[in-house]
PDB file of C-alpha atoms in Angstrom:
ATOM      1  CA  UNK A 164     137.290 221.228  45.024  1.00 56.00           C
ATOM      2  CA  UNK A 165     133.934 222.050  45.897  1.00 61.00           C
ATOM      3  CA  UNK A 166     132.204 219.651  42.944  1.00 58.00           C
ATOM      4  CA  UNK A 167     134.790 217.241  44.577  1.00 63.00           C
ATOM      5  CA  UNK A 168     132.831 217.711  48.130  1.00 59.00           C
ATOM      6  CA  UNK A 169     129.491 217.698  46.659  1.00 62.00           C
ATOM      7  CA  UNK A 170     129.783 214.847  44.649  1.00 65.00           C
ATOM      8  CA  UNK A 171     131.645 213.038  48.236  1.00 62.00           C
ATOM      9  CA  UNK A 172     128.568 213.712  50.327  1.00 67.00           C
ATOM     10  CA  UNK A 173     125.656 212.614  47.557  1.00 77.00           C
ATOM     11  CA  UNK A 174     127.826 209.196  47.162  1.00 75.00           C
ATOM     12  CA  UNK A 175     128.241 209.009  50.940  1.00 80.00           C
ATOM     13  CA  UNK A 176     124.348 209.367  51.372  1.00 83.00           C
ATOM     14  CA  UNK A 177     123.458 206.738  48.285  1.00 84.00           C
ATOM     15  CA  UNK A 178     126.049 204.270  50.483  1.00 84.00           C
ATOM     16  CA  UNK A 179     123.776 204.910  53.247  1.00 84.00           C
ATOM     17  CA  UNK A 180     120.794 204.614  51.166  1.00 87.00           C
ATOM     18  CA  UNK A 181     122.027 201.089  49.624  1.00 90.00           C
ATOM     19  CA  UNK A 182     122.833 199.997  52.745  1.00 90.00           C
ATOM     20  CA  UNK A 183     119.210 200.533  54.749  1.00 92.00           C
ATOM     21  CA  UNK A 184     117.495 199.398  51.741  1.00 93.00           C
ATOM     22  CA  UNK A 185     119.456 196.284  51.447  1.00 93.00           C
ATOM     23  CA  UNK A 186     119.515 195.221  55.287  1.00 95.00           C
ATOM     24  CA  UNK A 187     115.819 196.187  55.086  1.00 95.00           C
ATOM     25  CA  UNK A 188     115.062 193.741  51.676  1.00 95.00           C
ATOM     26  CA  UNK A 189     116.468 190.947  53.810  1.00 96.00           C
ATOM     27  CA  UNK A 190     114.610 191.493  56.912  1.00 96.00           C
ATOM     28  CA  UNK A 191     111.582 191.664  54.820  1.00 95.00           C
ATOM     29  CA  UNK A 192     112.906 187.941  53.476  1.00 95.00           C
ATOM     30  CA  UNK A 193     113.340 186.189  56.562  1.00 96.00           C
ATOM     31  CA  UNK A 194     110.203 187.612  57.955  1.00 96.00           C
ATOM     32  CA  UNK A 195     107.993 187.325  54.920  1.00 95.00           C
ATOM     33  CA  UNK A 196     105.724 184.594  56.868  1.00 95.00           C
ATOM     34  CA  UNK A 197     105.251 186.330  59.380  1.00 95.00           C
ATOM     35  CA  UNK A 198     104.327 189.589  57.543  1.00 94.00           C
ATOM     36  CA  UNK A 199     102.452 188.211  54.947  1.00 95.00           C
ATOM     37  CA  UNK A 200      99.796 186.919  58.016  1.00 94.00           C
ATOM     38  CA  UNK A 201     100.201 190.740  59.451  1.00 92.00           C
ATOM     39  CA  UNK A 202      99.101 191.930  56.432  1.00 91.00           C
ATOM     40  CA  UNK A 203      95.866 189.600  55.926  1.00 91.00           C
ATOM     41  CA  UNK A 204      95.294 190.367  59.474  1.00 89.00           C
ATOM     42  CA  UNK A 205      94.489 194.061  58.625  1.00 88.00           C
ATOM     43  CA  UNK A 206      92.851 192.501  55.471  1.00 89.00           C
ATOM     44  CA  UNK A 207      90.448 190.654  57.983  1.00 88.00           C
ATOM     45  CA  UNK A 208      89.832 193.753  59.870  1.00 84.00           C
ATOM     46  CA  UNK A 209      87.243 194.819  57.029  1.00 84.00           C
ATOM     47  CA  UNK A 210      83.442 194.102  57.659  1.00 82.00           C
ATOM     48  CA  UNK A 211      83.022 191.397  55.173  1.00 79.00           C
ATOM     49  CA  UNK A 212      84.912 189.323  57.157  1.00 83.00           C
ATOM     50  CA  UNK A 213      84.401 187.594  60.821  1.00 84.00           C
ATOM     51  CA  UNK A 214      86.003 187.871  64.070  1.00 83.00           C
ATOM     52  CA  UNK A 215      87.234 183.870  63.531  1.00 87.00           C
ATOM     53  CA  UNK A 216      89.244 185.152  60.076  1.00 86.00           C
ATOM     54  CA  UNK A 217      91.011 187.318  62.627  1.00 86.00           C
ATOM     55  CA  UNK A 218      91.313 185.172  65.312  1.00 86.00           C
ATOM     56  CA  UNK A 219      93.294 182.548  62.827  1.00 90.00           C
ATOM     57  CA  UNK A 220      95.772 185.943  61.735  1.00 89.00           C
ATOM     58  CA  UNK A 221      96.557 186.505  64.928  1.00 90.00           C
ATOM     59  CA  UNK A 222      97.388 182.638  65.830  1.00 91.00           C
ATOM     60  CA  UNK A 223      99.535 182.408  62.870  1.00 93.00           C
ATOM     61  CA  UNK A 224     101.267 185.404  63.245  1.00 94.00           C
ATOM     62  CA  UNK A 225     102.059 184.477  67.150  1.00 93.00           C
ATOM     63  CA  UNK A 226     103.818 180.944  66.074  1.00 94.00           C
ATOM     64  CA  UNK A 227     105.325 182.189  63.114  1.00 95.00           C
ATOM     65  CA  UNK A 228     106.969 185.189  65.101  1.00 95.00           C
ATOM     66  CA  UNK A 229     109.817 183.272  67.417  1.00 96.00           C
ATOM     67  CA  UNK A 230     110.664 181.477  64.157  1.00 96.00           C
ATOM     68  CA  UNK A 231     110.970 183.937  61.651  1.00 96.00           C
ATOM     69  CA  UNK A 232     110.626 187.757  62.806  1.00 96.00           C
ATOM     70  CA  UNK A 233     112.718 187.757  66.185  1.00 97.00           C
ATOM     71  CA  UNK A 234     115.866 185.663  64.145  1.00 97.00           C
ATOM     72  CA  UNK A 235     115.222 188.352  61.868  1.00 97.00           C
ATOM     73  CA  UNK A 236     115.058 191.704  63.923  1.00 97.00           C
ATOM     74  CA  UNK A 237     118.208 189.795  65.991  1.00 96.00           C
ATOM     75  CA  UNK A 238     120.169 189.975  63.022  1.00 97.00           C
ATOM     76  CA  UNK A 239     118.992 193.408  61.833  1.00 96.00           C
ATOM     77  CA  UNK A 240     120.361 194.474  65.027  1.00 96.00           C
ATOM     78  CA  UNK A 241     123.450 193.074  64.016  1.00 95.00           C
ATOM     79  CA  UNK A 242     124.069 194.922  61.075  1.00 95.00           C
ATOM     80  CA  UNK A 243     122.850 198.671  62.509  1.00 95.00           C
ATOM     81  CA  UNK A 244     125.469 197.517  65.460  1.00 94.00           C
ATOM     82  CA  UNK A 245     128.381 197.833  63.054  1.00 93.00           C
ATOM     83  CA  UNK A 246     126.976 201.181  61.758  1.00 92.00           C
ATOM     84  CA  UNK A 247     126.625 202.747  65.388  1.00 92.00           C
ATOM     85  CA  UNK A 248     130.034 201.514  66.452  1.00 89.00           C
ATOM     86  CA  UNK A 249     131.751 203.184  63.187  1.00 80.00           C
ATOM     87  CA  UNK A 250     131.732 200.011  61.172  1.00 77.00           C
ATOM     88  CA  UNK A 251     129.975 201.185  57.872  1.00 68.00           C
ATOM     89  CA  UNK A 252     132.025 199.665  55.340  1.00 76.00           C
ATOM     90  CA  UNK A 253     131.396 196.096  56.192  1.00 84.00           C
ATOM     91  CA  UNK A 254     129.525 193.140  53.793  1.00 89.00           C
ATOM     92  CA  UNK A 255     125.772 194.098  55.195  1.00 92.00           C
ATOM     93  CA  UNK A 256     125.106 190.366  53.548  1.00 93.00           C
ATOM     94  CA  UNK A 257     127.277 188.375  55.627  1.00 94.00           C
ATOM     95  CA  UNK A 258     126.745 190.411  58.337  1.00 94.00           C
ATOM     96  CA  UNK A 259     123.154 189.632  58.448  1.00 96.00           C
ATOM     97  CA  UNK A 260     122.980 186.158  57.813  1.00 95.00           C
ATOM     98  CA  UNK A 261     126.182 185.677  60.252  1.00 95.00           C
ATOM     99  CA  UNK A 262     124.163 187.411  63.477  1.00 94.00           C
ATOM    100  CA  UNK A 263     120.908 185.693  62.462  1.00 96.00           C
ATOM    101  CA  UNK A 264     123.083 182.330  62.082  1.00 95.00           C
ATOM    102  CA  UNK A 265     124.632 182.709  65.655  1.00 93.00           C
ATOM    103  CA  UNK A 266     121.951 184.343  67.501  1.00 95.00           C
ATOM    104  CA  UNK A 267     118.956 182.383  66.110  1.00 96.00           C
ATOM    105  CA  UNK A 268     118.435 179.840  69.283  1.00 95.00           C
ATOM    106  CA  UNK A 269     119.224 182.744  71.567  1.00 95.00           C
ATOM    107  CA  UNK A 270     115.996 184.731  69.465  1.00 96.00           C
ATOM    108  CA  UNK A 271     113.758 182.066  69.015  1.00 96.00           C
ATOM    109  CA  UNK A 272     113.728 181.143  72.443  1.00 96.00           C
ATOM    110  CA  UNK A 273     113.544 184.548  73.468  1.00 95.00           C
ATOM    111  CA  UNK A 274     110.754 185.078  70.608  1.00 95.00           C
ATOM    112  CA  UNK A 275     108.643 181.952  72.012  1.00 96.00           C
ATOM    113  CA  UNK A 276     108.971 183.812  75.865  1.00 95.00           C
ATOM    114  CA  UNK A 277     107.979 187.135  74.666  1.00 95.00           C
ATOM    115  CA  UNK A 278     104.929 185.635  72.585  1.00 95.00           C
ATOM    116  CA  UNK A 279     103.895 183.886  75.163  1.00 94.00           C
ATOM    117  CA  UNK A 280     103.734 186.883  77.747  1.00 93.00           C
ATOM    118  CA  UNK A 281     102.110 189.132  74.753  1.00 92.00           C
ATOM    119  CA  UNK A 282      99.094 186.551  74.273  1.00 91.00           C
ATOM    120  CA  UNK A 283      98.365 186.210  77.951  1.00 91.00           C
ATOM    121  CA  UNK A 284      98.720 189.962  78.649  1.00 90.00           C
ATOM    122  CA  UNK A 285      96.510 190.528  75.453  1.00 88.00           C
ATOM    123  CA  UNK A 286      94.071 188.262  76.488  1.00 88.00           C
ATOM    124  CA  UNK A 287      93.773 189.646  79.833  1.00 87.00           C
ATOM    125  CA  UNK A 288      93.838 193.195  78.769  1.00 88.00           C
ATOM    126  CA  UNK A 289      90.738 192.489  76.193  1.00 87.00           C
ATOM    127  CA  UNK A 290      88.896 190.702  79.020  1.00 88.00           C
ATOM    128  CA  UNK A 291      88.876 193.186  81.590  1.00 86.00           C
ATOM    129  CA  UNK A 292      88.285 196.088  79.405  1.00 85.00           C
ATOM    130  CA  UNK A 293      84.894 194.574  77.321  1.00 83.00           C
ATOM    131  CA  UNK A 294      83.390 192.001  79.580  1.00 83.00           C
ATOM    132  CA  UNK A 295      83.858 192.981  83.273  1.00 81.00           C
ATOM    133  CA  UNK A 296      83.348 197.161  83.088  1.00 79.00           C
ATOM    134  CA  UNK A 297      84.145 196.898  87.025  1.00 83.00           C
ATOM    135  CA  UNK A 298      87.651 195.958  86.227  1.00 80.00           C
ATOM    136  CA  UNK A 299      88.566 197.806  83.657  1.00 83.00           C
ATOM    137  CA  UNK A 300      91.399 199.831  86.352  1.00 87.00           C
ATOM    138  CA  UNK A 301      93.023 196.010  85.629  1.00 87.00           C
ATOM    139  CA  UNK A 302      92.820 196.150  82.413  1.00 85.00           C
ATOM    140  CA  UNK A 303      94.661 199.741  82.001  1.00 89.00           C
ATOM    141  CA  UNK A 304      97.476 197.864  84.360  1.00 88.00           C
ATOM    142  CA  UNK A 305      97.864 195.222  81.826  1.00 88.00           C
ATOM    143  CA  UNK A 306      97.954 197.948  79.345  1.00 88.00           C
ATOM    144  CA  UNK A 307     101.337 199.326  80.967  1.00 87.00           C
ATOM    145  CA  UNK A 308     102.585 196.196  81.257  1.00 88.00           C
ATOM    146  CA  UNK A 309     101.643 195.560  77.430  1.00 89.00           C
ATOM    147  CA  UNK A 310     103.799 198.874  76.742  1.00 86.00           C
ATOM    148  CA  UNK A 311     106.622 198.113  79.142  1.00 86.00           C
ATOM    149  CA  UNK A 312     107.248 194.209  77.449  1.00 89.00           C
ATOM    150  CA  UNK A 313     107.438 195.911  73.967  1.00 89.00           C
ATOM    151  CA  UNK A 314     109.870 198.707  75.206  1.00 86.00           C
ATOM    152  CA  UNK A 315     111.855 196.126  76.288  1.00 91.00           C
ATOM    153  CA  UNK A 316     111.651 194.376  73.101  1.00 93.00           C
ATOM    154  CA  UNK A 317     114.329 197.202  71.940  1.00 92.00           C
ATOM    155  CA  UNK A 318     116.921 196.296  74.727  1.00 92.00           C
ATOM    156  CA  UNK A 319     116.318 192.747  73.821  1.00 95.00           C
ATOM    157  CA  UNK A 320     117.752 192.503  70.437  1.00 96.00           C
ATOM    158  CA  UNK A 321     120.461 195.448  71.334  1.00 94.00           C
ATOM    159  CA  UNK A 322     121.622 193.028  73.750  1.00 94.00           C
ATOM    160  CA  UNK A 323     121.373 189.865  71.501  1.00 95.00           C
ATOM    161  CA  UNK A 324     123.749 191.805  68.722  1.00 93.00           C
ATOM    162  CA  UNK A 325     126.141 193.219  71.368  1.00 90.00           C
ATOM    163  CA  UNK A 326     126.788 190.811  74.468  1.00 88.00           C
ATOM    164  CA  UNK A 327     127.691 187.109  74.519  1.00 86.00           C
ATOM    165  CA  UNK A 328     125.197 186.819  77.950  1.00 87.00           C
ATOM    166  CA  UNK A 329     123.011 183.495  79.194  1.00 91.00           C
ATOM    167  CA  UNK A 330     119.612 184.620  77.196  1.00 92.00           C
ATOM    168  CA  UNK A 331     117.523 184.483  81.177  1.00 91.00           C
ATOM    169  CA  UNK A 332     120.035 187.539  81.753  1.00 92.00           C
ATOM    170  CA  UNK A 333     119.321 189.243  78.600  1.00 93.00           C
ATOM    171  CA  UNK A 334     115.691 188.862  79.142  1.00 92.00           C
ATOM    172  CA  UNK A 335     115.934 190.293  82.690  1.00 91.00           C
ATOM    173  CA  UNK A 336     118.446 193.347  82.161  1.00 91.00           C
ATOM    174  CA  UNK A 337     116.016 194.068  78.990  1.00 90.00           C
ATOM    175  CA  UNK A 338     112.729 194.329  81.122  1.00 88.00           C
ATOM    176  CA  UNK A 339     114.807 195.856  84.427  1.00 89.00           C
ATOM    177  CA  UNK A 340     116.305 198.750  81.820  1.00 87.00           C
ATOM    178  CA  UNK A 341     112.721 199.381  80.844  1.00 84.00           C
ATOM    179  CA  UNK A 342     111.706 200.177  84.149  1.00 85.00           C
ATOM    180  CA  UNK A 343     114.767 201.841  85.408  1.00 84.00           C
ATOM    181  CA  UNK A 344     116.106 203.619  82.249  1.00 79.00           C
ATOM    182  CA  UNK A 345     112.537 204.914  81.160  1.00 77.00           C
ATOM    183  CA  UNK A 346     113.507 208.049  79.583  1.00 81.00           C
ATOM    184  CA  UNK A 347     115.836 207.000  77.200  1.00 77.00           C
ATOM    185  CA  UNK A 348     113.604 204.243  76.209  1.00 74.00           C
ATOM    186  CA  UNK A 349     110.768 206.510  76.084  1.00 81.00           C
ATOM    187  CA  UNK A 350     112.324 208.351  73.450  1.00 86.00           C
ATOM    188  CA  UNK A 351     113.247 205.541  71.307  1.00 85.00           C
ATOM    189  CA  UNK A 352     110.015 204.199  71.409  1.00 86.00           C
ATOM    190  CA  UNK A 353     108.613 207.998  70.382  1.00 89.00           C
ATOM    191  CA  UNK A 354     111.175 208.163  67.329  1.00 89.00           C
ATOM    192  CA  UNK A 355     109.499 204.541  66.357  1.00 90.00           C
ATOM    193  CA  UNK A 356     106.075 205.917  66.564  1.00 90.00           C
ATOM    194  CA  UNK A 357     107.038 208.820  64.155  1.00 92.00           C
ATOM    195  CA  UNK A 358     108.858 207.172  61.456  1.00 91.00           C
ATOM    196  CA  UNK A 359     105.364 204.454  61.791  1.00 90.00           C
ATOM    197  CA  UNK A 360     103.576 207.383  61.286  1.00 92.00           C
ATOM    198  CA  UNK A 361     106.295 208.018  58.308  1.00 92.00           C
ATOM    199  CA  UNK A 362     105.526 204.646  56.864  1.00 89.00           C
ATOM    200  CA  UNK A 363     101.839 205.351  56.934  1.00 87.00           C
ATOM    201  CA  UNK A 364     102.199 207.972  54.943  1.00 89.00           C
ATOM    202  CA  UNK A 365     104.288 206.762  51.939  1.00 88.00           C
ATOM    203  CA  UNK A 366     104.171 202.853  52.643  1.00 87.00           C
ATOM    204  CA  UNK A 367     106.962 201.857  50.158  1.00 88.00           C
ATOM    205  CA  UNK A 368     109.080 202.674  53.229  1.00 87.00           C
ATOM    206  CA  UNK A 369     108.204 199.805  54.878  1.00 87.00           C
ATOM    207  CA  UNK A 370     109.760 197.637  51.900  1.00 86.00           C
ATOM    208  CA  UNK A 371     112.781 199.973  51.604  1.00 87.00           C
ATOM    209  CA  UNK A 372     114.368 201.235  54.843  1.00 90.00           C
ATOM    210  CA  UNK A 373     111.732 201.761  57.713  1.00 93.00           C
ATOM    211  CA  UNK A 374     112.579 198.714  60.073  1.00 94.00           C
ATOM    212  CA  UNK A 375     116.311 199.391  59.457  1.00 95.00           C
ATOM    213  CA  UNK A 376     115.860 203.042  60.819  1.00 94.00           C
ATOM    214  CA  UNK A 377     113.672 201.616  63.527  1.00 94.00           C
ATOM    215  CA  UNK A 378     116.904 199.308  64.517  1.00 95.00           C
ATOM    216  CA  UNK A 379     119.146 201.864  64.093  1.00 94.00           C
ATOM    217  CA  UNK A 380     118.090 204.081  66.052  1.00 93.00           C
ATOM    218  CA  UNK A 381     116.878 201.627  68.934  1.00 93.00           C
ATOM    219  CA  UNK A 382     120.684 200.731  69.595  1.00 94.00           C
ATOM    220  CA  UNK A 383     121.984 204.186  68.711  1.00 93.00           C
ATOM    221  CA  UNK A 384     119.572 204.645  72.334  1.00 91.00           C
ATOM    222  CA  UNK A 385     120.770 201.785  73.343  1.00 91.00           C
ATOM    223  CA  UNK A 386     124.741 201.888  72.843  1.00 91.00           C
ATOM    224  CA  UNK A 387     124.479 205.716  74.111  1.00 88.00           C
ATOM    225  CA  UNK A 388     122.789 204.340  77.652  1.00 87.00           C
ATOM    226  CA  UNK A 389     125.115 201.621  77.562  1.00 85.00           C
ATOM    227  CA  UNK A 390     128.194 203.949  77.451  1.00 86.00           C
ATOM    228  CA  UNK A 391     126.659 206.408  80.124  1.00 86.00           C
ATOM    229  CA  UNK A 392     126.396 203.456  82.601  1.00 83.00           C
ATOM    230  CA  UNK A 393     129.834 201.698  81.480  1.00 81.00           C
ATOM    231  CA  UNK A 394     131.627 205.548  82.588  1.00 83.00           C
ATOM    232  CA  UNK A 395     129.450 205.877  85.785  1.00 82.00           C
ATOM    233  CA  UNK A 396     130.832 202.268  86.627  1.00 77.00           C
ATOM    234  CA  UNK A 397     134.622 203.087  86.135  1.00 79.00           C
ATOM    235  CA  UNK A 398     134.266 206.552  88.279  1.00 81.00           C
ATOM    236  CA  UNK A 399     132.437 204.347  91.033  1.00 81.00           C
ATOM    237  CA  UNK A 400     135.041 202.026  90.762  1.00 77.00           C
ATOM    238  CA  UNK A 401     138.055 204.390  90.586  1.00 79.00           C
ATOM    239  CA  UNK A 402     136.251 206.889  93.631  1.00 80.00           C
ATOM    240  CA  UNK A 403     136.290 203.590  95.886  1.00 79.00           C
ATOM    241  CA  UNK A 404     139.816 202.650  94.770  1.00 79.00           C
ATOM    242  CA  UNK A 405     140.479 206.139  95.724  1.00 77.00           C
ATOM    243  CA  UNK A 406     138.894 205.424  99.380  1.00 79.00           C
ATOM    244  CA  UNK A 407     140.907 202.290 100.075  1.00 75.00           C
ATOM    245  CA  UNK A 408     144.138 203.867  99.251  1.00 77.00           C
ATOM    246  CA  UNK A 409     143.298 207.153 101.507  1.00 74.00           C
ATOM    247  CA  UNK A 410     142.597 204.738 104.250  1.00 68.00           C
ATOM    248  CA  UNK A 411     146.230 202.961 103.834  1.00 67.00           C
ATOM    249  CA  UNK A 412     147.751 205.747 104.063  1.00 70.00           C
ATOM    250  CA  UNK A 413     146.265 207.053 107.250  1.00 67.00           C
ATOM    251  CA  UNK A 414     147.198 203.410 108.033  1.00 66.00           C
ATOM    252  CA  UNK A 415     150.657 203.829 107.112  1.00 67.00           C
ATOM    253  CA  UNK A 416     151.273 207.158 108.466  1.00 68.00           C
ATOM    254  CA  UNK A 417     149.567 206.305 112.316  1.00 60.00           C
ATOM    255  CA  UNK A 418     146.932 208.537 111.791  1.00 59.00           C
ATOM    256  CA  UNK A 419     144.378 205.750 112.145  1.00 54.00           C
ATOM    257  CA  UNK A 420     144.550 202.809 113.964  1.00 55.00           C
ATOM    258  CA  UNK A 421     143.169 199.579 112.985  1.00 57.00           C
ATOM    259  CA  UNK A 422     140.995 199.555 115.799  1.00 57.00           C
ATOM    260  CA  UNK A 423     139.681 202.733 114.556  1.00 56.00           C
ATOM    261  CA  UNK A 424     139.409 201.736 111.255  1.00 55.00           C
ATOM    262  CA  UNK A 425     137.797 198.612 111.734  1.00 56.00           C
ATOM    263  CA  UNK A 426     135.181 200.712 114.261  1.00 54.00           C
ATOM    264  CA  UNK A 427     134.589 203.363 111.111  1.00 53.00           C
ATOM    265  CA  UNK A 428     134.390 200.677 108.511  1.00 50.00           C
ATOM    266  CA  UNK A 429     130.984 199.090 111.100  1.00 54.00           C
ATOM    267  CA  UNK A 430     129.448 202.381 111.865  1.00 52.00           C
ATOM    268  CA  UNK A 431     129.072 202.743 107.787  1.00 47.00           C
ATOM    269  CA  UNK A 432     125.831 201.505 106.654  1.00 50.00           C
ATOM    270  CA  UNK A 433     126.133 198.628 104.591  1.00 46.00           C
ATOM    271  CA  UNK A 434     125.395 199.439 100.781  1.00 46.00           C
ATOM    272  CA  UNK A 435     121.630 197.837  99.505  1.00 46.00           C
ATOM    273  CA  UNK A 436     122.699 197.710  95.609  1.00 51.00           C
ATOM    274  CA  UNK A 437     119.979 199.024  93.684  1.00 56.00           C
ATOM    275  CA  UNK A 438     117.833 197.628  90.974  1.00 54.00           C
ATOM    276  CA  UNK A 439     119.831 200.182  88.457  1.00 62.00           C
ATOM    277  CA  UNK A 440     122.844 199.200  89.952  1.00 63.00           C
ATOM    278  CA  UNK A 441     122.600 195.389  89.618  1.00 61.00           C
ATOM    279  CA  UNK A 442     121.759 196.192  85.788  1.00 64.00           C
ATOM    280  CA  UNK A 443     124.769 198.344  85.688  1.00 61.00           C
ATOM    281  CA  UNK A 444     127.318 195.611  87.190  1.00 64.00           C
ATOM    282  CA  UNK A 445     125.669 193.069  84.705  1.00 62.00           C
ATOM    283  CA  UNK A 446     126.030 194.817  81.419  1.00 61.00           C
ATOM    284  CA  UNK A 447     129.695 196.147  82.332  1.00 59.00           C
ATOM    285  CA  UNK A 448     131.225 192.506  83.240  1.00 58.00           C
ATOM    286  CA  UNK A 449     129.673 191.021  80.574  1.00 56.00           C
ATOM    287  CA  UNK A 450     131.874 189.931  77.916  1.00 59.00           C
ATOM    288  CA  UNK A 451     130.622 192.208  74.275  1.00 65.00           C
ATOM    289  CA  UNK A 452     131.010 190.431  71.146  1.00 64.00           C
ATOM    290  CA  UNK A 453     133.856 191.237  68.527  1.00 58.00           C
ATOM    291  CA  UNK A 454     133.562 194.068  66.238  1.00 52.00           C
TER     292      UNK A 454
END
């Protein structure tokens, strides 16, 4: 009985294994152009070569990317969805090239936005800091901002694999949940920066499994916050159903008149939703995609 259990659990952790090394091989795939420029820009980093064989990496790598890595993280996502919602045992093949099939426009688009807004923030940042010392406070500024727009990155493609949402509202609710869901956030993007530090160490990682993890646990964060704010909107929902019905029964039973009532219901402050809250109502009505 006990061989029985030990040899369960090794061929429940080579399953896993298989299956973060094979969703990993074909994110590698669909983002090899990408990558391969990534690489040679860290090539070009070297002295023996100039400041304009780094300038061309970095233009490559920024029109390659809405084309080719954010179709491919989007349907990463995908897959590491299933596995967070309890959905192991499905085809990690199809499932892959089915999200990056229906949720390529949605990414690219996305990918060409987020570029965009990464260049000019770049550009900024790097100008402030080395050729106007008086305005370097600026530059730190576009530093957080820098941080903030790749934090949000991680809502982004959570929110591509798990809503069917207008991609302006997925773009918004990604950089609002950044700002007003920090902590959470804060921690994915600290597990990212240690299994980086991982992959530095034994770099085959980054060919077997690494971005998988990465995704994983980005909407593990992500489908936990998600849950947290979908049961804080049905007790705010049921604790104001709960209000109306105490106030038809006063009705009901003469204990308030509807003069009275109507006199309460104007001497209550009128509710400013907040920005957490308009997040909140968004992500709860929207419709999620099958399972």
């Amino acid at each position: 009985m006990e061989f029985r259990g030990v040899m369960g659990g090794l061929y429940r952790i080579s399953e896993w294994i298989m299956r973060l090394a094979g969703s990993n091989l074909l994110w590698v795939i669909c983002s090899s152009p990408f990558l391969f420029f990534l690489v040679m820009r860290f090539i070009f980093s070297q002295p023996q070569f100039t400041q304009n064989d780094i300038l061309q990496a970095n233009w490559a790598m920024g029109i390659l990317a809405p084309f080719t890595l954010f179709p491919a993280t989007a349907a990463l996502f995908t897959v590491v969805r299933k596995w967070v919602m309890s959905e192991g045992d499905v085809s990690v093949l199809k499932t892959f090239f089915r999200g990056y099939k229906e949720n390529y426009r949605q990414s690219m688009i996305g990918g060409i936005f987020y570029t965009m807004l990464f260049v000019i923030m770049y550009v900024d940042y790097t100008v402030y800091m080395n050729q106007f010392p008086h305005l370097q406070l600026l530059g730190i500024v576009m530093l957080i901002f820098l941080l903030v727009l790749f934090v949000s990155l991680f809502n982004f493609f959570s929110m591509i694999a798990h809503y069917h949402m207008k991609l302006k509202d997925i773009i918004k609710n990604a950089i609002l949940l950044s700002i007003v869901r920090p902590f959470r956030l804060f921690s994915t993007l600290l597990g990212t920066v240690a299994l980086l530090f991982i992959g530095t160490r034994y770099p085959v990682l980054f060919v077997l499994c690494l971005a998988s993890a990465i995704a994983w646990f980005a909407f593990f964060n992500f489908y936990g916050m998600f849950l947290k704010m979908q049961e804080q909107s049905e007790k705010q929902a049921a604790a104001e159903k709960e209000k109306e019905l105490q106030a038809d029964e006063q009705l009901a039973t003469g204990e308030e008149s509807p003069t009275e009532q109507a006199k309460r219901l104007q001497d209550v402050p009128a509710h400013q939703p907040s920005m957490d809250h308009d997040v909140k109502n968004s992500m709860t009505k929207d419709k999620e995609r099958e399972r």
